Coordinates of C-alpha atoms in Angstrom, one line a residue:
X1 CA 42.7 75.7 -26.0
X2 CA 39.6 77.1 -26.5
X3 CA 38.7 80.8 -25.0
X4 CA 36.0 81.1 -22.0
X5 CA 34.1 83.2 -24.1
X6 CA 34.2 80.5 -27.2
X7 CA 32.9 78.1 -25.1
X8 CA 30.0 80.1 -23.5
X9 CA 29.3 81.0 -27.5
X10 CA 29.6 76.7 -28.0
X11 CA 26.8 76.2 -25.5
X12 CA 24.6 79.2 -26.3
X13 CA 24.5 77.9 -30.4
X14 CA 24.3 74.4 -28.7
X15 CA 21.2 75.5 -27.0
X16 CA 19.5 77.0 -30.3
X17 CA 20.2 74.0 -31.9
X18 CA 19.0 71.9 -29.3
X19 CA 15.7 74.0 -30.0
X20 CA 15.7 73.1 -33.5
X21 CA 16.0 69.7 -32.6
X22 CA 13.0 69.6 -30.6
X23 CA 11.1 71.0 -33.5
X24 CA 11.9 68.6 -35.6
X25 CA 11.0 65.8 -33.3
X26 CA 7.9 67.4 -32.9
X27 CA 7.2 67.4 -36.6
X28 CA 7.6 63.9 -36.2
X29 CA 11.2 64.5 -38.4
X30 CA 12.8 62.0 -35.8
X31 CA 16.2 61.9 -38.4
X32 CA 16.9 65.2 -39.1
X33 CA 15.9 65.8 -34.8
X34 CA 18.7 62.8 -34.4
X35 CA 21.2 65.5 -36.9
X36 CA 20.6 68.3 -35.0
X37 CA 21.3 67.0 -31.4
X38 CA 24.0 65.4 -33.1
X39 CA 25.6 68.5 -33.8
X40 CA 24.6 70.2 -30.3
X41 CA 26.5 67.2 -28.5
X42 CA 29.0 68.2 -30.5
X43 CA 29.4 71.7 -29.3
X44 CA 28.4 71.0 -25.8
X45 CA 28.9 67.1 -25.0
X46 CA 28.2 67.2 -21.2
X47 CA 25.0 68.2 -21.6
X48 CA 22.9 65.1 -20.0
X49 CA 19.4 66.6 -21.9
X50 CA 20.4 66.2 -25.4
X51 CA 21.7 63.0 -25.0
X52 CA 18.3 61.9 -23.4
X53 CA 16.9 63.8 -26.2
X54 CA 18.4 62.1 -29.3
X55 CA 17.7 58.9 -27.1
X56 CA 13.7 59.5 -27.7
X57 CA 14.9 60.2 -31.3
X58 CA 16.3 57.2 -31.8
X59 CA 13.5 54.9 -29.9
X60 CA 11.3 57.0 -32.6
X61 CA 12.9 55.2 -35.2
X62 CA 13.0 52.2 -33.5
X63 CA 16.6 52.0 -33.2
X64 CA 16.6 50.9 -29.9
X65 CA 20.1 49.4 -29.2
X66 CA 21.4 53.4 -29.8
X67 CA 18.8 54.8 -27.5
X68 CA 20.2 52.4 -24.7
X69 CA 23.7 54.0 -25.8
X70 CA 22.5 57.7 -25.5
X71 CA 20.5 57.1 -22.6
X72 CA 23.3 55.6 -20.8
X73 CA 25.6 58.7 -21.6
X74 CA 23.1 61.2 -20.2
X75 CA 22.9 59.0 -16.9
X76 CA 26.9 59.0 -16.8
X77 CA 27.1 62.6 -17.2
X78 CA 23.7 63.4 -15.0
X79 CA 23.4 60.1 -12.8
X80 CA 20.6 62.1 -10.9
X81 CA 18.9 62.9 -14.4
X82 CA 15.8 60.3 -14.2
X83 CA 14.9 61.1 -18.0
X84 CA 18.3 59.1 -18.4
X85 CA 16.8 56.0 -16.8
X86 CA 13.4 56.5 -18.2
X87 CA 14.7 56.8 -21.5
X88 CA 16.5 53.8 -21.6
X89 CA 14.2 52.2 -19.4
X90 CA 11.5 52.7 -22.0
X91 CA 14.0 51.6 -24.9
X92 CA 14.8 47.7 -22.7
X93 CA 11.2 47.8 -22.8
X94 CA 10.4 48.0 -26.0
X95 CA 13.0 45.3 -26.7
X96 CA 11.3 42.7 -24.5
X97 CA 14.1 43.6 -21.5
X98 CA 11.6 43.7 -19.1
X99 CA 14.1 43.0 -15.9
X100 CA 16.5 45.6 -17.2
X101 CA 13.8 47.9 -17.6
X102 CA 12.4 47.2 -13.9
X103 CA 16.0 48.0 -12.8
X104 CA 15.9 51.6 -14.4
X105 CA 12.2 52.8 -13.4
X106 CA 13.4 51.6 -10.0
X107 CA 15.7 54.4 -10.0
X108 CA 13.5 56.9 -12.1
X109 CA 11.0 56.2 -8.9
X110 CA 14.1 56.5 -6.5
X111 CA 15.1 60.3 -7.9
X112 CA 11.7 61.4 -8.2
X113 CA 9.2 59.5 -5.3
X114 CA 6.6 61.8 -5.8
X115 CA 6.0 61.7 -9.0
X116 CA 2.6 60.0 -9.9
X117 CA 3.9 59.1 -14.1
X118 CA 7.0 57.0 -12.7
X119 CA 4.6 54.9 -9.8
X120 CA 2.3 53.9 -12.9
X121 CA 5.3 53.0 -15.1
X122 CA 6.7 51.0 -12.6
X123 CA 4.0 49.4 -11.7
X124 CA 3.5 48.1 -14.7
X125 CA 6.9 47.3 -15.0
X126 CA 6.5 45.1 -12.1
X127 CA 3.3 43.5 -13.3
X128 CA 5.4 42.5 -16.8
X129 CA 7.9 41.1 -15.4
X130 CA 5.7 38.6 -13.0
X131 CA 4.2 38.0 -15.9
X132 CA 7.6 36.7 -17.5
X133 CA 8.3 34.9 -14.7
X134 CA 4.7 32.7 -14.2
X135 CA 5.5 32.2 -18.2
X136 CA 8.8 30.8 -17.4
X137 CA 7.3 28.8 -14.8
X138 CA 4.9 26.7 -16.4
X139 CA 6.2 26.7 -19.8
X140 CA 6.9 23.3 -21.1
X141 CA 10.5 21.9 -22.7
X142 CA 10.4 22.4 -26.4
X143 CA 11.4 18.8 -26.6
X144 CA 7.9 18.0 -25.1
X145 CA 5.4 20.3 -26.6
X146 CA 2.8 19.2 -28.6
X147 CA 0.9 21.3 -32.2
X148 CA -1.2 23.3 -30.6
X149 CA -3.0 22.3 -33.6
X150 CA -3.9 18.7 -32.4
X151 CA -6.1 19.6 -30.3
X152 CA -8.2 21.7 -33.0
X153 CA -10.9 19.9 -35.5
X154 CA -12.7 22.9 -36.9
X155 CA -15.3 21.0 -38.9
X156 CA -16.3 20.8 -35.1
X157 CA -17.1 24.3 -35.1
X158 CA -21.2 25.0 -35.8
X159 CA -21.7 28.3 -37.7
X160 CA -24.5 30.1 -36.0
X161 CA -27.7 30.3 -38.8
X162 CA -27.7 34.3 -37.9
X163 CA -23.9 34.7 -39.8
X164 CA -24.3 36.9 -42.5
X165 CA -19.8 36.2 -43.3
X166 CA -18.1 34.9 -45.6
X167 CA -18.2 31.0 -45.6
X168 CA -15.9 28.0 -47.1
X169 CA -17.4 25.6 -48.8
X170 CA -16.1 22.4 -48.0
X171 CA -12.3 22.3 -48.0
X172 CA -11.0 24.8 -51.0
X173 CA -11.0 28.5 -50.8
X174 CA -11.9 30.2 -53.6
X175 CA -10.9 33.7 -54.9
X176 CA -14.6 34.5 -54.7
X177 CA -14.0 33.5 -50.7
X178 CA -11.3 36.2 -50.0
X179 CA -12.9 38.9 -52.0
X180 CA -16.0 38.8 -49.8
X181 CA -13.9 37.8 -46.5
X182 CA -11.7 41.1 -47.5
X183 CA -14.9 43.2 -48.3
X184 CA -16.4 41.7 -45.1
X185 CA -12.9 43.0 -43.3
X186 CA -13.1 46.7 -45.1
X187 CA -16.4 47.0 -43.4
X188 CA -15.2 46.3 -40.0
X189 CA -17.0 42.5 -39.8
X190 CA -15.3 39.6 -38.5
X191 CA -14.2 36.0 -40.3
X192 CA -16.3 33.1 -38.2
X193 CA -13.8 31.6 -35.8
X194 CA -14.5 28.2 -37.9
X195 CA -13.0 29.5 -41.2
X196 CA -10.3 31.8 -39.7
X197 CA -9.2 28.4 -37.9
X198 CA -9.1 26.6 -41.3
X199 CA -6.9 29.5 -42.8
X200 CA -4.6 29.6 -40.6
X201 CA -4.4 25.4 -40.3
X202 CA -4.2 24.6 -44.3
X203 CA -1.3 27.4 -44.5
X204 CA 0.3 25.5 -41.9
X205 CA 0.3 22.4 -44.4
X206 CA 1.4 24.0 -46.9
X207 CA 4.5 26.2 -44.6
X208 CA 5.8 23.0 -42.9
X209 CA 6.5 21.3 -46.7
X210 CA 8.7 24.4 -47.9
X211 CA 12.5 24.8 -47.2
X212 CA 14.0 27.7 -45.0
X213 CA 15.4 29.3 -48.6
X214 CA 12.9 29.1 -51.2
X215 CA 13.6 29.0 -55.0
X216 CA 11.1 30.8 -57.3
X217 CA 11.0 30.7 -61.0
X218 CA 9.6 33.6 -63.0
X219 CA 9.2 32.7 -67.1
X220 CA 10.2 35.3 -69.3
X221 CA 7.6 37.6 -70.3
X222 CA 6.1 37.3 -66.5
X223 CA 6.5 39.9 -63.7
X224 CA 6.7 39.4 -59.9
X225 CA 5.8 41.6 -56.9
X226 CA 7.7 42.0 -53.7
X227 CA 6.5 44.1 -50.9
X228 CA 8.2 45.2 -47.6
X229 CA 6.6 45.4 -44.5
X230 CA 2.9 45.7 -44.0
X231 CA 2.4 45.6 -40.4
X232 CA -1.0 45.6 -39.8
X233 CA -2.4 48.4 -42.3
X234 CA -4.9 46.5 -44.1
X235 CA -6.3 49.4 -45.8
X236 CA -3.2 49.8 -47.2
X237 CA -2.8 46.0 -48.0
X238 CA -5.7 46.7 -50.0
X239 CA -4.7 49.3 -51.4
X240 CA -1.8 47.6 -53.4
X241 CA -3.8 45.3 -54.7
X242 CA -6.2 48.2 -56.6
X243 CA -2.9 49.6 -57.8
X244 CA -1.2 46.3 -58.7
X245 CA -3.8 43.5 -58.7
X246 CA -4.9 40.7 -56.8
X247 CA -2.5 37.8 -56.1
X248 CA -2.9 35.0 -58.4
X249 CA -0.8 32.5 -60.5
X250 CA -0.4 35.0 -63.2
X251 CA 0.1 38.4 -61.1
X252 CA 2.3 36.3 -58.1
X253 CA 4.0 38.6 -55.0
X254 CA 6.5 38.0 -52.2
X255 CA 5.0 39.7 -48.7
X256 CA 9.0 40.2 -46.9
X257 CA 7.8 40.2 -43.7
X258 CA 6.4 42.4 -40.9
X259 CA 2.8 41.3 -41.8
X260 CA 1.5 42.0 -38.4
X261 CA 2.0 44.3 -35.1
X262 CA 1.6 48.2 -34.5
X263 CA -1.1 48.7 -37.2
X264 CA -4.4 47.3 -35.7
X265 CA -5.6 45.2 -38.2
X266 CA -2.8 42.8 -37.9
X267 CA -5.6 40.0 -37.8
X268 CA -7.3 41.0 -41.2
X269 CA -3.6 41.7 -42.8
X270 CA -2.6 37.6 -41.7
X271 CA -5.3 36.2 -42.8
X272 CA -5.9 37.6 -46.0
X273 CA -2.4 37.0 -47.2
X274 CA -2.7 33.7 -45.5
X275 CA -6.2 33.1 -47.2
X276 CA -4.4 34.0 -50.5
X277 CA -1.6 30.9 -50.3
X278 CA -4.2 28.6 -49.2
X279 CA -5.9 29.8 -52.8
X280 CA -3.0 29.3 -54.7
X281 CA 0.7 28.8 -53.1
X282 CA 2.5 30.0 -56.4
X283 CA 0.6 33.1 -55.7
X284 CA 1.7 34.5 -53.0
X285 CA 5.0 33.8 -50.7
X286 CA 5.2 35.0 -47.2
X287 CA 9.0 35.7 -45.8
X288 CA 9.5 35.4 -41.7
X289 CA 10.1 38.8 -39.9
X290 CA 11.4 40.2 -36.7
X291 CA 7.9 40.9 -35.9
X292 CA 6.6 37.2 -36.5
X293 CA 7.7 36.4 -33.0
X294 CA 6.3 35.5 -29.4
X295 CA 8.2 38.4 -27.8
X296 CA 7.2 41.1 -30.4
X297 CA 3.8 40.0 -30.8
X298 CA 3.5 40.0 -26.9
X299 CA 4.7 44.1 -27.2
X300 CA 3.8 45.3 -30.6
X301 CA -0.5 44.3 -30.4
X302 CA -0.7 41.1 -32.2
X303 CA -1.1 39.1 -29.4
X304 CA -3.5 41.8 -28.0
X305 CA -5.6 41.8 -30.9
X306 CA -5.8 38.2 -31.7
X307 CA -6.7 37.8 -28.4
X308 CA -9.6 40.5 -28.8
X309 CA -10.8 39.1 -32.4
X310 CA -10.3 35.6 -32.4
X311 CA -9.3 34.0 -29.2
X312 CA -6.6 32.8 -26.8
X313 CA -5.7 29.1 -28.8
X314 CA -5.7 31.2 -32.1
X315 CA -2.7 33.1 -30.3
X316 CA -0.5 29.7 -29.7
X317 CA -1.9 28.5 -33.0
X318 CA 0.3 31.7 -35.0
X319 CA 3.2 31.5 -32.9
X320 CA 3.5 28.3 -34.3
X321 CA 2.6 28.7 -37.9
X322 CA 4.9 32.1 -37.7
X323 CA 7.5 29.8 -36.8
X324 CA 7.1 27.8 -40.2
X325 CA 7.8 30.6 -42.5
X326 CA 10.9 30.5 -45.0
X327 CA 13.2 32.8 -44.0
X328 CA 14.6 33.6 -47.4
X329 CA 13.8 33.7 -51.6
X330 CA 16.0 33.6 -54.1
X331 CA 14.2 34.7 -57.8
X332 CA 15.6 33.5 -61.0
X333 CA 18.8 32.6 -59.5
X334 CA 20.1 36.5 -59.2
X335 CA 17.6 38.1 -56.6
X336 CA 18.2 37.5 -53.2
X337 CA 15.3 38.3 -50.5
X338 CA 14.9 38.4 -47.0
X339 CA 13.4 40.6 -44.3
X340 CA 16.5 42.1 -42.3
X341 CA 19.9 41.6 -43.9
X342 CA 23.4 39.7 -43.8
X343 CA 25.5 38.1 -42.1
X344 CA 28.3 38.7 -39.1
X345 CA 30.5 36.5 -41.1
X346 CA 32.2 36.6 -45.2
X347 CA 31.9 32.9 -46.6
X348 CA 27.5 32.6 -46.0
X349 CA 26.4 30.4 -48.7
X350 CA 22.6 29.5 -49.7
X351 CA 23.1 26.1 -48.5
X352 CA 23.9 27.7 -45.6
X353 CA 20.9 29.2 -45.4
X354 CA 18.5 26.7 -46.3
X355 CA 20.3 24.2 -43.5
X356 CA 18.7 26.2 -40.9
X357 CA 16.5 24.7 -38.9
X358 CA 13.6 27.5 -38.8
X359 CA 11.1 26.0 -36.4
X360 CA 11.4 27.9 -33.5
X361 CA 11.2 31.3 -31.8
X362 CA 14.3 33.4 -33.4
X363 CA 17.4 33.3 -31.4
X364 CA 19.2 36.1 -30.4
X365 CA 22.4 35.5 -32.2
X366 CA 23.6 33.4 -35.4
X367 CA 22.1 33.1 -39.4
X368 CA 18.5 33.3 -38.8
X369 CA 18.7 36.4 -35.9
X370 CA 20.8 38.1 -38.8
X371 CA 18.9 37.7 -41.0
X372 CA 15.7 39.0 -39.2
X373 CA 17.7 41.5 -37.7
X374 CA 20.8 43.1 -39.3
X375 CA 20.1 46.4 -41.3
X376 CA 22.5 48.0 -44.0
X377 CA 25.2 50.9 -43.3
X378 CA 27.0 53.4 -45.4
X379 CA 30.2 52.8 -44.5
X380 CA 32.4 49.4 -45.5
X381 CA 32.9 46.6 -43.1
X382 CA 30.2 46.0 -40.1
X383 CA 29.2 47.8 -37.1
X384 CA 26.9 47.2 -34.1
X385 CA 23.1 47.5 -34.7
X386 CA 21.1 50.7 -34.6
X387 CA 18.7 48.2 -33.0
X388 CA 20.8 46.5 -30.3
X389 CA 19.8 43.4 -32.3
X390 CA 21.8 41.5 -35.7
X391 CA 24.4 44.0 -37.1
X392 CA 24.8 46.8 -39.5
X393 CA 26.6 45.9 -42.7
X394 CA 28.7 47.4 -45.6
X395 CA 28.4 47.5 -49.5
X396 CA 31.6 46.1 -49.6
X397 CA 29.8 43.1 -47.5
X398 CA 26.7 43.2 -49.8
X399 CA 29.2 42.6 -52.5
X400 CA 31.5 39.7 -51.2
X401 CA 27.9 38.1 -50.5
X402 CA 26.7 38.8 -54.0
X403 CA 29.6 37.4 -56.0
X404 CA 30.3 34.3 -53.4
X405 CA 26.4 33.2 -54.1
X406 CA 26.4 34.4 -57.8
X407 CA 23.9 36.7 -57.7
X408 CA 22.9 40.5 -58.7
X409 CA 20.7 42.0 -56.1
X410 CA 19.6 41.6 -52.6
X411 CA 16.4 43.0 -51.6
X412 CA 15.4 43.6 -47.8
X413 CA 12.3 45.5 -45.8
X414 CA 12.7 45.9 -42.2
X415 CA 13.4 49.4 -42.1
X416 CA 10.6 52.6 -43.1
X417 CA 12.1 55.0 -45.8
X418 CA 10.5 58.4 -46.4
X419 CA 9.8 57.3 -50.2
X420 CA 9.0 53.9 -49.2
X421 CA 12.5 52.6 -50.9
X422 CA 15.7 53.5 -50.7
X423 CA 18.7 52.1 -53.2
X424 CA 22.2 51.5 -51.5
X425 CA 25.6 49.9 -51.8
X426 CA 26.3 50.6 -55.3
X427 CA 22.8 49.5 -56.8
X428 CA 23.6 46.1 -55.1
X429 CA 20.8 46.5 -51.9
X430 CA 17.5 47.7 -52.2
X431 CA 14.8 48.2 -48.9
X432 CA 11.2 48.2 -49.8
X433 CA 9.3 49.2 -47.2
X434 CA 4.7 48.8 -47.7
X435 CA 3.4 50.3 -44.6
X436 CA 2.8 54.4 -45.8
X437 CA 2.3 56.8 -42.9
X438 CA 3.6 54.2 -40.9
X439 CA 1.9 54.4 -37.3
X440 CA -0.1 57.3 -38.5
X441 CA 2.5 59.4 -37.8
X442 CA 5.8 59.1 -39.8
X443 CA 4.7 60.6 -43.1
X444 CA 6.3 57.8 -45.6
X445 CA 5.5 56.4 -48.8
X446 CA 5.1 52.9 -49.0
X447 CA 6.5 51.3 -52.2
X448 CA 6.6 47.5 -53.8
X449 CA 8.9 46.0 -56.7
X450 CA 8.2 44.8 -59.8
X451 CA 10.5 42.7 -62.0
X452 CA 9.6 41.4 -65.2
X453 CA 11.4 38.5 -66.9
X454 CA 14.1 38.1 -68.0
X455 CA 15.8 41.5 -67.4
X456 CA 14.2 41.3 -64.1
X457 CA 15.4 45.3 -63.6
X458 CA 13.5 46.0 -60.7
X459 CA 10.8 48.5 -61.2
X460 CA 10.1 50.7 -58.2
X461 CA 6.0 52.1 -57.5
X462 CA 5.7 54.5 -54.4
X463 CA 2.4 55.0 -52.9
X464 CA 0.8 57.3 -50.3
X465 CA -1.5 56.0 -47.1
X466 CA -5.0 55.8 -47.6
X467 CA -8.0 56.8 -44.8
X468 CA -8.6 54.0 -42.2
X469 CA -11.5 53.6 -39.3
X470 CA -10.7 55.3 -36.3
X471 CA -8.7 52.7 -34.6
X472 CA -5.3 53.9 -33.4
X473 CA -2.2 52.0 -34.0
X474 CA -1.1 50.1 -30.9
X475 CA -4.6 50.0 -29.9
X476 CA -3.8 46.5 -28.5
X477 CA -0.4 46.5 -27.6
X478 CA 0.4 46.2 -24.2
X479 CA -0.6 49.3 -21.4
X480 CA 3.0 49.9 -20.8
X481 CA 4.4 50.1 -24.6
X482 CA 1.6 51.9 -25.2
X483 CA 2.5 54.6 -22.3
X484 CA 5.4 55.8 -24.6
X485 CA 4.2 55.8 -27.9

């Protein structure tokens, strides 16, 4: 057993980490802060604060479903700690778990009544979860919705004489189209409601024709482009195309997902890369992720903003063209794609996959919530998610996968990496992540692949953020997300 005086010398080096710890975090270092109050808890596990602590950490990193974990221990250990509850309070939250976020900012309010920070917060609480419950009231049976898209005619729409915009003539965009729409964008101006409304509707066409697994064919002596996540960082949208080229038959790209939410110019980013398949289809291919949902739209700002932008009909009219999105690519026959990762199961073939039936909001279990979801781990076999949401998964999974669908690679986003990449499992996984400085506030590359035919050895290009108008990320998500971020 240990000595008295060993354990007082436990918590006193406990503490200095702890210290540490909180400089990181404040340095925005949220995985070496998660390291060091890692090894504090290890030295001093009863310590309610530094599990609270490495719960913020892990929220940071959007690893929500181990901030719920954390917090719980600190409240277990401290149950009058309200940071406890408001930790994992503000991690339900930010998963959509409005009621079981209520529940805890009851209790922060219940410890500490006089405290103005935790009346706002649970007001707010409150007013989200009426919300949820009106929504639940008066939404209609899948079985007997109608296309939002009915009810829109958009050659209906005048165009006032005064727009100085860019304008489609007729029914075909044109490259020359998106080049002014996007130079209209970079200068802060807005697409006329009657174009953005025929974007958005001819990509619908064109989505609801393509399988839930797509097939794409790159000739040798061609080269193709996948990027990760973009999530609303236009300017940086932009940016890879000076370094890489516009999308076009000849130069053609895979966007995996993540287009929108948290950056603030979620409505430029979708409609330019939507603009671009309307162009040409064999362009560009678009790849469903977590964040092309109702629920994360309704957290994350994209709701917000196409609310602010464009208008309320636009916002039913994505949530269902999100909802027509392939969920995965296969290049060549050896390069497998998708946003999250694989499965809870050995034995997942590509029919498998393109059997899904996509067109809905993603569930919360099953193929397609995997494979939105799940995020790769170092160690073999599968684990619970980081996220509370999909799984975590092995090389030696990657690998059973692999040779079971005779392929070579798979390639996933869904996760930021301080280089913008990072290479696991053996070779066999690679995460490419396009969103640098993500949040203004992480400090990452971004990266995209190439791979030219018919090697197709994937060749890595890292690049940093570039300056933006000053419009903070999350400027549209909702007030209470936005209290904690």
């Amino acid at each position: 057993m240990p000595t008295m005086a060993a354990e007082k010398s436990d918590v006193l080096l406990a503490e200095q980490i702890k210290q540490q710890a909180n400089e990181a975090f404040k340095a925005n270092k949220f995985s070496q802060a998660i390291d060091l109050y890692t090894k504090a808890i290890e030295l001093n596990g009863q310590n309610a604060v530094y599990w609270a602590n490495r719960a913020f950490s892990h929220a940071k990193l959007e690893e929500y479903g181990s901030a719920i974990q954390d917090a719980s221990r600190a409240i277990e250990i401290d149950p009058k700690y309200s940071k406890g509850y408001y930790r994992r309070g503000a991690a339900y939250l930010s998963m959509g778990k409005f009621k079981d976020a209520l529940k805890d900012f009851q209790q922060v309010k219940k410890i500490s009544p006089n405290d103005p920070d935790a009346s706002k917060k649970l007001k707010e609480c409150e007013k989200a979860v009426m919300r949820l419950k009106f929504e639940e009231a008066i939404s209609v049976p899948t079985s007997e919705q109608r296309s939002v898209a009915d009810s829109i005619d958009f050659r209906t729409i005048d165009v006032e004489p005064q727009y100085a915009g860019a304008r489609i003539e007729g029914d075909v965009i044109t490259l020359d189209f998106v080049k002014q729409m996007m130079d209209d964008f970079k200068n802060q101006k807005s697409l006329h409601k009657r174009y953005a409304f025929q974007i958005v509707l001819q990509t619908r066409e064109i989505l609801m024709a393509l399988p839930s697994l797509v097939d794409i064919n790159v000739p040798d002596g061609k080269h193709f482009t996948v990027c990760g996540d973009v999530h609303g960082q236009f300017f940086d949208l932009l940016n890879i195309f000076e370094l890489n080229g516009l999308p076009s038959d000849e130069n053609p790209y895979l966007f995996n997902g993540d287009f929108v939410d948290r950056g603030s110019f979620s409505v430029e980013v979708i409609l330019t890369l939507f603009a671009f398949k309307c162009m040409s289809p064999s362009a560009i291919h678009l790849s469903r992720g977590n964040h092309e949902s109702k629920s994360m739209n309704k957290i994350y700002g994209f709701e917000g903003e196409v609310r602010s932008k464009l208008s309320d009909k636009f916002v039913e009219l994505f949530a269902e063209v999100f909802c027509y999105l392939p969920l995965a690519h296969v290049i060549n026959e050896k390069i497998f794609v998708v946003h999250g990762g694989l499965f809870s199961t050995d034995g997942v073939k590509l029919s498998d996959i393109r059997a899904i039936d996509r067109f809905c909001e993603p569930p919360e279990e099953g193929l397609m919530c995997e494979i939105l979801w799940s995020d790769p781990q170092p160690n073999p076999g599968r684990g619970p998610s980081k996220r509370g949401v999909g799984l975590s998964f092995g090389g030696d999974v990657t690998k059973r996968f692999l040779k079971d669908n005779n392929l070579d690679l798979v390639v996933r986003s869904h996760e930021v990496k301080d280089e913008g990449y990072e290479i696991e499992h053996d070779g066999k996984l690679i995460t490419v992540f396009s969103a640098p400085n993500y949040c203004d506030q992480m400090g990452n590359k971004g990266a995209f692949i190439r791979f030219e035919a018919p090697s197709m050895e994937p060749k890595i290009v890292t690049f940093s953020a570039v300056p933006h108008p000053d419009v903070k990320p999350m400027a549209y998500a909702s007030n209470f997300l936005r209290m904690f971020n």
